[in-house]
Amino acid sequence: MQPVAYDKMIEFEDSHFWFIARERICLDLIDGIMNESVKRILDYGCGTGKIAYLLQERYKDKEIYGADISDVAVDYCRKRGLSNVFHLREEKLPENTFGLIVCLDVLEHIQEDVEFLNQIKNLLSAGGRIFMAVPSYEFLWSGEDYVSNHARRYTRRQLKKKITQAGFKISKITYFNTFLFVPIVLVLLAKRLFLPKSMYESDVKEVPRFLNILLTKIFVSERWFLKRASFPYGASLLVIAQKEDK
């Protein structure tokens, strides 16, 4: 990602509705798959380290690790007080080690995504799981994709095919960020028509306080549904899958 993307994350990840809601949804679903057999958790592509930090606070009995390829990201993680952070340009991750790998908004950056998924699989211990989120639908391509150096966005069918090709058994795959999907599409269309230059700028901007609170409540409310069912569309996708033993 461009350095400005990390700066935006640091500026907004504790206050912006998108970061807050995604964080709560993902942590709730991770709670649902956590068990005693998981000893080590890796946040792959950990960015500023916010999720790794929350996992560390949430699961005191687990070893929490972060990994990122960016100097900027690793520096942010260490400033946050995370000690177990791998710099992927300098260190090799140990294979057959992690019971759970969390990979949020990472796969879309990778050109050879199936090869990457195979590498992730090799890092998992027997029966280990991945918890992954990615942006959905190419027609939602926006300035955030540009700033974040995304290679693609996914449909459910595309993501399912790639996860399966890499040797995982999927237990849950669903769209999310569904309740705000129509407003997202309308705002994106308006930008394309009237503010074309904004298609090369980050979408993460300050939102009026009242609106930010409202959007947070709407987005976060998806937690209840996602624990019980799957959504047929949404601005993002998430998947939970298990390494298949040979």
mmCIF file of C-alpha atoms in Angstrom:
data_model
loop_
_atom_site.group_PDB
_atom_site.id
_atom_site.type_symbol
_atom_site.label_atom_id
_atom_site.label_comp_id
_atom_site.label_asym_id
_atom_site.label_seq_id
_atom_site.Cartn_x
_atom_site.Cartn_y
_atom_site.Cartn_z
ATOM 1 C CA MET A 1 0.000 0.000 0.000
ATOM 2 C CA GLN A 2 1.018 3.604 -0.419
ATOM 3 C CA PRO A 3 2.302 5.198 2.835
ATOM 4 C CA VAL A 4 -0.697 7.552 2.835
ATOM 5 C CA ALA A 5 -2.969 4.519 3.289
ATOM 6 C CA TYR A 6 -1.253 3.616 6.573
ATOM 7 C CA ASP A 7 -1.484 7.222 7.725
ATOM 8 C CA LYS A 8 -5.220 7.143 7.012
ATOM 9 C CA MET A 9 -5.584 3.933 9.002
ATOM 10 C CA ILE A 10 -3.847 5.431 12.026
ATOM 11 C CA GLU A 11 -5.935 8.585 11.773
ATOM 12 C CA PHE A 12 -9.321 6.901 11.447
ATOM 13 C CA GLU A 13 -9.204 3.294 12.686
ATOM 14 C CA ASP A 14 -10.385 4.215 16.204
ATOM 15 C CA SER A 15 -13.218 6.474 15.095
ATOM 16 C CA HIS A 16 -14.420 5.840 11.529
ATOM 17 C CA PHE A 17 -17.540 3.674 11.224
ATOM 18 C CA TRP A 18 -16.030 1.327 8.622
ATOM 19 C CA PHE A 19 -13.040 0.379 10.754
ATOM 20 C CA ILE A 20 -15.053 0.085 13.973
ATOM 21 C CA ALA A 21 -17.788 -2.086 12.465
ATOM 22 C CA ARG A 22 -15.452 -4.368 10.516
ATOM 23 C CA GLU A 23 -13.369 -4.868 13.651
ATOM 24 C CA ARG A 24 -16.382 -5.808 15.812
ATOM 25 C CA ILE A 25 -17.877 -8.112 13.195
ATOM 26 C CA CYS A 26 -14.621 -9.955 12.606
ATOM 27 C CA LEU A 27 -13.775 -10.332 16.301
ATOM 28 C CA ASP A 28 -17.259 -11.682 17.038
ATOM 29 C CA LEU A 29 -16.933 -14.302 14.311
ATOM 30 C CA ILE A 30 -13.409 -15.205 15.409
ATOM 31 C CA ASP A 31 -14.808 -15.798 18.910
ATOM 32 C CA GLY A 32 -17.136 -18.352 17.355
ATOM 33 C CA ILE A 33 -14.308 -20.483 15.951
ATOM 34 C CA MET A 34 -11.811 -20.101 18.787
ATOM 35 C CA ASN A 35 -10.961 -23.193 20.810
ATOM 36 C CA GLU A 36 -8.229 -24.569 23.071
ATOM 37 C CA SER A 37 -6.385 -26.230 20.187
ATOM 38 C CA VAL A 38 -5.446 -22.790 18.837
ATOM 39 C CA LYS A 39 -2.182 -21.852 20.535
ATOM 40 C CA ARG A 40 -0.799 -19.293 18.092
ATOM 41 C CA ILE A 41 -2.624 -16.698 15.990
ATOM 42 C CA LEU A 42 -1.039 -14.812 13.105
ATOM 43 C CA ASP A 43 -2.391 -11.544 11.719
ATOM 44 C CA TYR A 44 -0.925 -11.692 8.219
ATOM 45 C CA GLY A 45 -0.729 -8.275 6.577
ATOM 46 C CA CYS A 46 -1.284 -6.705 9.970
ATOM 47 C CA GLY A 47 -0.913 -3.093 8.815
ATOM 48 C CA THR A 48 -0.802 -0.759 11.801
ATOM 49 C CA GLY A 49 -1.291 -3.673 14.203
ATOM 50 C CA LYS A 50 -4.738 -2.708 15.500
ATOM 51 C CA ILE A 51 -6.311 -6.141 14.988
ATOM 52 C CA ALA A 52 -3.245 -7.962 16.340
ATOM 53 C CA TYR A 53 -3.349 -5.724 19.408
ATOM 54 C CA LEU A 54 -7.054 -6.445 19.975
ATOM 55 C CA LEU A 55 -6.458 -10.178 19.556
ATOM 56 C CA GLN A 56 -3.657 -9.945 22.114
ATOM 57 C CA GLU A 57 -5.977 -8.202 24.581
ATOM 58 C CA ARG A 58 -8.820 -10.620 23.864
ATOM 59 C CA TYR A 59 -6.961 -13.935 24.033
ATOM 60 C CA LYS A 60 -4.475 -13.722 26.876
ATOM 61 C CA ASP A 61 -3.799 -17.463 26.704
ATOM 62 C CA LYS A 62 -2.719 -17.353 23.027
ATOM 63 C CA GLU A 63 0.498 -16.272 21.353
ATOM 64 C CA ILE A 64 -0.338 -13.443 18.949
ATOM 65 C CA TYR A 65 1.908 -12.610 15.996
ATOM 66 C CA GLY A 66 1.799 -9.996 13.271
ATOM 67 C CA ALA A 67 3.450 -9.990 9.851
ATOM 68 C CA ASP A 68 3.741 -7.341 7.160
ATOM 69 C CA ILE A 69 5.934 -6.524 4.193
ATOM 70 C CA SER A 70 5.921 -2.764 4.766
ATOM 71 C CA ASP A 71 8.543 -0.917 6.817
ATOM 72 C CA VAL A 72 5.885 1.656 7.720
ATOM 73 C CA ALA A 73 3.477 -1.021 8.962
ATOM 74 C CA VAL A 74 6.090 -2.835 11.048
ATOM 75 C CA ASP A 75 7.153 0.464 12.636
ATOM 76 C CA TYR A 76 3.543 1.266 13.547
ATOM 77 C CA CYS A 77 3.122 -2.204 15.090
ATOM 78 C CA ARG A 78 6.204 -1.845 17.246
ATOM 79 C CA LYS A 79 5.141 1.621 18.383
ATOM 80 C CA ARG A 80 1.864 0.006 19.451
ATOM 81 C CA GLY A 81 3.839 -2.320 21.704
ATOM 82 C CA LEU A 82 3.549 -5.513 19.651
ATOM 83 C CA SER A 83 6.719 -7.539 20.133
ATOM 84 C CA ASN A 84 5.985 -10.570 17.925
ATOM 85 C CA VAL A 85 6.027 -8.887 14.515
ATOM 86 C CA PHE A 86 7.634 -10.469 11.457
ATOM 87 C CA HIS A 87 9.056 -8.209 8.759
ATOM 88 C CA LEU A 88 8.317 -10.257 5.648
ATOM 89 C CA ARG A 89 11.157 -8.732 3.642
ATOM 90 C CA GLU A 90 13.662 -9.861 6.260
ATOM 91 C CA GLU A 91 12.188 -12.874 8.039
ATOM 92 C CA LYS A 92 10.654 -16.168 7.000
ATOM 93 C CA LEU A 93 7.513 -17.327 8.746
ATOM 94 C CA PRO A 94 7.623 -20.786 10.364
ATOM 95 C CA GLU A 95 5.543 -23.485 8.659
ATOM 96 C CA ASN A 96 2.996 -25.751 10.386
ATOM 97 C CA THR A 97 2.837 -23.334 13.320
ATOM 98 C CA PHE A 98 -0.368 -21.295 13.555
ATOM 99 C CA GLY A 99 -3.795 -22.544 14.596
ATOM 100 C CA LEU A 100 -5.481 -19.483 13.097
ATOM 101 C CA ILE A 101 -4.349 -16.978 10.485
ATOM 102 C CA VAL A 102 -6.312 -13.744 10.226
ATOM 103 C CA CYS A 103 -5.907 -12.033 6.863
ATOM 104 C CA LEU A 104 -8.042 -8.915 6.516
ATOM 105 C CA ASP A 105 -8.040 -7.033 3.221
ATOM 106 C CA VAL A 106 -4.763 -8.550 2.047
ATOM 107 C CA LEU A 107 -5.523 -11.062 -0.720
ATOM 108 C CA GLU A 108 -6.673 -8.343 -3.126
ATOM 109 C CA HIS A 109 -3.127 -6.914 -3.093
ATOM 110 C CA ILE A 110 -1.549 -10.159 -4.324
ATOM 111 C CA GLN A 111 -1.068 -10.814 -8.055
ATOM 112 C CA GLU A 112 -0.709 -14.603 -7.691
ATOM 113 C CA ASP A 113 -3.438 -15.073 -5.130
ATOM 114 C CA VAL A 114 -3.796 -18.877 -5.291
ATOM 115 C CA GLU A 115 -0.047 -19.280 -4.823
ATOM 116 C CA PHE A 116 -0.278 -16.939 -1.829
ATOM 117 C CA LEU A 117 -3.127 -18.995 -0.351
ATOM 118 C CA ASN A 118 -0.992 -22.118 -0.671
ATOM 119 C CA GLN A 119 1.790 -20.353 1.218
ATOM 120 C CA ILE A 120 -0.669 -19.383 3.942
ATOM 121 C CA LYS A 121 -1.866 -22.979 4.157
ATOM 122 C CA ASN A 122 1.695 -24.166 4.766
ATOM 123 C CA LEU A 123 1.965 -21.848 7.779
ATOM 124 C CA LEU A 124 -1.043 -23.467 9.455
ATOM 125 C CA SER A 125 -0.770 -26.347 11.869
ATOM 126 C CA ALA A 126 -2.847 -29.474 11.204
ATOM 127 C CA GLY A 127 -6.525 -28.534 11.121
ATOM 128 C CA GLY A 128 -5.691 -24.828 11.300
ATOM 129 C CA ARG A 129 -8.062 -22.194 9.943
ATOM 130 C CA ILE A 130 -7.926 -18.969 7.986
ATOM 131 C CA PHE A 131 -10.218 -16.028 8.626
ATOM 132 C CA MET A 132 -10.110 -13.766 5.605
ATOM 133 C CA ALA A 133 -11.892 -10.621 4.401
ATOM 134 C CA VAL A 134 -11.653 -9.036 0.944
ATOM 135 C CA PRO A 135 -13.444 -6.262 -0.980
ATOM 136 C CA SER A 136 -16.155 -7.398 -3.369
ATOM 137 C CA TYR A 137 -17.328 -6.616 -6.912
ATOM 138 C CA GLU A 138 -15.151 -4.937 -9.521
ATOM 139 C CA PHE A 139 -17.916 -2.415 -10.224
ATOM 140 C CA LEU A 140 -17.268 -0.994 -6.727
ATOM 141 C CA TRP A 141 -13.701 -0.067 -7.691
ATOM 142 C CA SER A 142 -12.930 3.311 -6.122
ATOM 143 C CA GLY A 143 -10.176 5.648 -5.018
ATOM 144 C CA GLU A 144 -9.492 3.432 -2.004
ATOM 145 C CA ASP A 145 -8.583 0.549 -4.321
ATOM 146 C CA TYR A 146 -6.235 2.869 -6.193
ATOM 147 C CA VAL A 147 -4.527 4.258 -3.070
ATOM 148 C CA SER A 148 -4.254 0.783 -1.546
ATOM 149 C CA ASN A 149 -2.720 -0.729 -4.720
ATOM 150 C CA HIS A 150 -5.392 -3.401 -5.079
ATOM 151 C CA ALA A 151 -5.050 -5.908 -7.903
ATOM 152 C CA ARG A 152 -8.728 -6.889 -7.914
ATOM 153 C CA ARG A 153 -12.005 -7.199 -6.039
ATOM 154 C CA TYR A 154 -13.830 -10.537 -5.717
ATOM 155 C CA THR A 155 -17.200 -12.147 -6.175
ATOM 156 C CA ARG A 156 -18.279 -14.965 -3.883
ATOM 157 C CA ARG A 157 -17.832 -17.501 -6.680
ATOM 158 C CA GLN A 158 -14.304 -16.307 -7.498
ATOM 159 C CA LEU A 159 -13.180 -16.332 -3.875
ATOM 160 C CA LYS A 160 -14.705 -19.743 -3.200
ATOM 161 C CA LYS A 161 -12.953 -21.219 -6.241
ATOM 162 C CA LYS A 162 -9.542 -19.862 -5.249
ATOM 163 C CA ILE A 163 -9.829 -20.899 -1.598
ATOM 164 C CA THR A 164 -10.835 -24.418 -2.649
ATOM 165 C CA GLN A 165 -8.049 -24.648 -5.250
ATOM 166 C CA ALA A 166 -5.537 -23.896 -2.513
ATOM 167 C CA GLY A 167 -6.663 -26.916 -0.496
ATOM 168 C CA PHE A 168 -9.017 -25.428 2.076
ATOM 169 C CA LYS A 169 -12.416 -26.670 3.201
ATOM 170 C CA ILE A 170 -14.778 -23.708 3.547
ATOM 171 C CA SER A 171 -17.027 -23.588 6.608
ATOM 172 C CA LYS A 172 -18.461 -20.108 5.991
ATOM 173 C CA ILE A 173 -18.354 -17.669 3.094
ATOM 174 C CA THR A 174 -20.555 -14.601 3.002
ATOM 175 C CA TYR A 175 -20.812 -11.052 1.843
ATOM 176 C CA PHE A 176 -20.986 -8.372 4.515
ATOM 177 C CA ASN A 177 -21.281 -4.573 4.681
ATOM 178 C CA THR A 178 -24.695 -5.315 3.233
ATOM 179 C CA PHE A 179 -27.005 -2.890 5.039
ATOM 180 C CA LEU A 180 -25.041 0.071 3.633
ATOM 181 C CA PHE A 181 -24.561 -1.448 0.183
ATOM 182 C CA VAL A 182 -27.096 0.698 -1.695
ATOM 183 C CA PRO A 183 -25.809 4.010 -0.239
ATOM 184 C CA ILE A 184 -22.249 2.920 -1.078
ATOM 185 C CA VAL A 185 -23.217 2.281 -4.713
ATOM 186 C CA LEU A 186 -25.069 5.598 -4.990
ATOM 187 C CA VAL A 187 -22.175 7.593 -3.513
ATOM 188 C CA LEU A 188 -19.738 5.839 -5.841
ATOM 189 C CA LEU A 189 -21.875 6.608 -8.902
ATOM 190 C CA ALA A 190 -22.151 10.254 -7.862
ATOM 191 C CA LYS A 191 -18.371 10.497 -7.521
ATOM 192 C CA ARG A 192 -17.830 9.006 -10.970
ATOM 193 C CA LEU A 193 -20.273 11.441 -12.540
ATOM 194 C CA PHE A 194 -19.472 14.650 -10.694
ATOM 195 C CA LEU A 195 -16.089 14.192 -8.966
ATOM 196 C CA PRO A 196 -13.977 12.011 -11.282
ATOM 197 C CA LYS A 197 -10.715 13.114 -9.639
ATOM 198 C CA SER A 198 -11.913 11.557 -6.369
ATOM 199 C CA MET A 199 -11.528 8.122 -8.002
ATOM 200 C CA TYR A 200 -7.794 8.471 -7.327
ATOM 201 C CA GLU A 201 -8.146 9.523 -3.689
ATOM 202 C CA SER A 202 -8.812 7.604 -0.480
ATOM 203 C CA ASP A 203 -12.476 7.107 0.374
ATOM 204 C CA VAL A 204 -11.699 7.266 4.090
ATOM 205 C CA LYS A 205 -12.560 10.767 5.201
ATOM 206 C CA GLU A 206 -13.981 12.385 8.305
ATOM 207 C CA VAL A 207 -17.717 11.822 8.680
ATOM 208 C CA PRO A 208 -19.984 14.147 10.704
ATOM 209 C CA ARG A 209 -20.264 12.773 14.237
ATOM 210 C CA PHE A 210 -23.997 12.013 14.213
ATOM 211 C CA LEU A 211 -23.799 10.314 10.816
ATOM 212 C CA ASN A 212 -20.728 8.342 11.871
ATOM 213 C CA ILE A 213 -22.555 7.033 14.955
ATOM 214 C CA LEU A 214 -25.594 6.095 12.861
ATOM 215 C CA LEU A 215 -23.542 4.310 10.188
ATOM 216 C CA THR A 216 -21.598 2.466 12.876
ATOM 217 C CA LYS A 217 -24.801 1.171 14.475
ATOM 218 C CA ILE A 218 -26.226 0.082 11.115
ATOM 219 C CA PHE A 219 -23.068 -1.712 10.000
ATOM 220 C CA VAL A 220 -22.359 -3.301 13.407
ATOM 221 C CA SER A 221 -25.903 -4.698 13.552
ATOM 222 C CA GLU A 222 -24.893 -7.183 10.851
ATOM 223 C CA ARG A 223 -23.108 -9.171 13.583
ATOM 224 C CA TRP A 224 -26.325 -10.804 14.735
ATOM 225 C CA PHE A 225 -27.230 -11.982 11.231
ATOM 226 C CA LEU A 226 -23.718 -13.126 10.295
ATOM 227 C CA LYS A 227 -23.573 -15.446 13.294
ATOM 228 C CA ARG A 228 -26.687 -17.202 12.024
ATOM 229 C CA ALA A 229 -26.754 -16.827 8.241
ATOM 230 C CA SER A 230 -25.011 -15.446 5.173
ATOM 231 C CA PHE A 231 -25.719 -12.379 3.061
ATOM 232 C CA PRO A 232 -26.234 -12.705 -0.732
ATOM 233 C CA TYR A 233 -24.470 -9.411 -1.516
ATOM 234 C CA GLY A 234 -22.389 -6.708 0.153
ATOM 235 C CA ALA A 235 -19.375 -4.448 -0.286
ATOM 236 C CA SER A 236 -17.023 -7.015 1.289
ATOM 237 C CA LEU A 237 -16.624 -10.774 1.571
ATOM 238 C CA LEU A 238 -15.395 -12.921 4.406
ATOM 239 C CA VAL A 239 -14.465 -16.570 4.506
ATOM 240 C CA ILE A 240 -13.601 -19.055 7.226
ATOM 241 C CA ALA A 241 -11.834 -22.159 5.947
ATOM 242 C CA GLN A 242 -9.841 -25.058 7.339
ATOM 243 C CA LYS A 243 -6.623 -26.589 6.094
ATOM 244 C CA GLU A 244 -7.435 -30.007 4.681
ATOM 245 C CA ASP A 245 -5.119 -32.716 5.925
ATOM 246 C CA LYS A 246 -3.638 -34.873 3.198
#
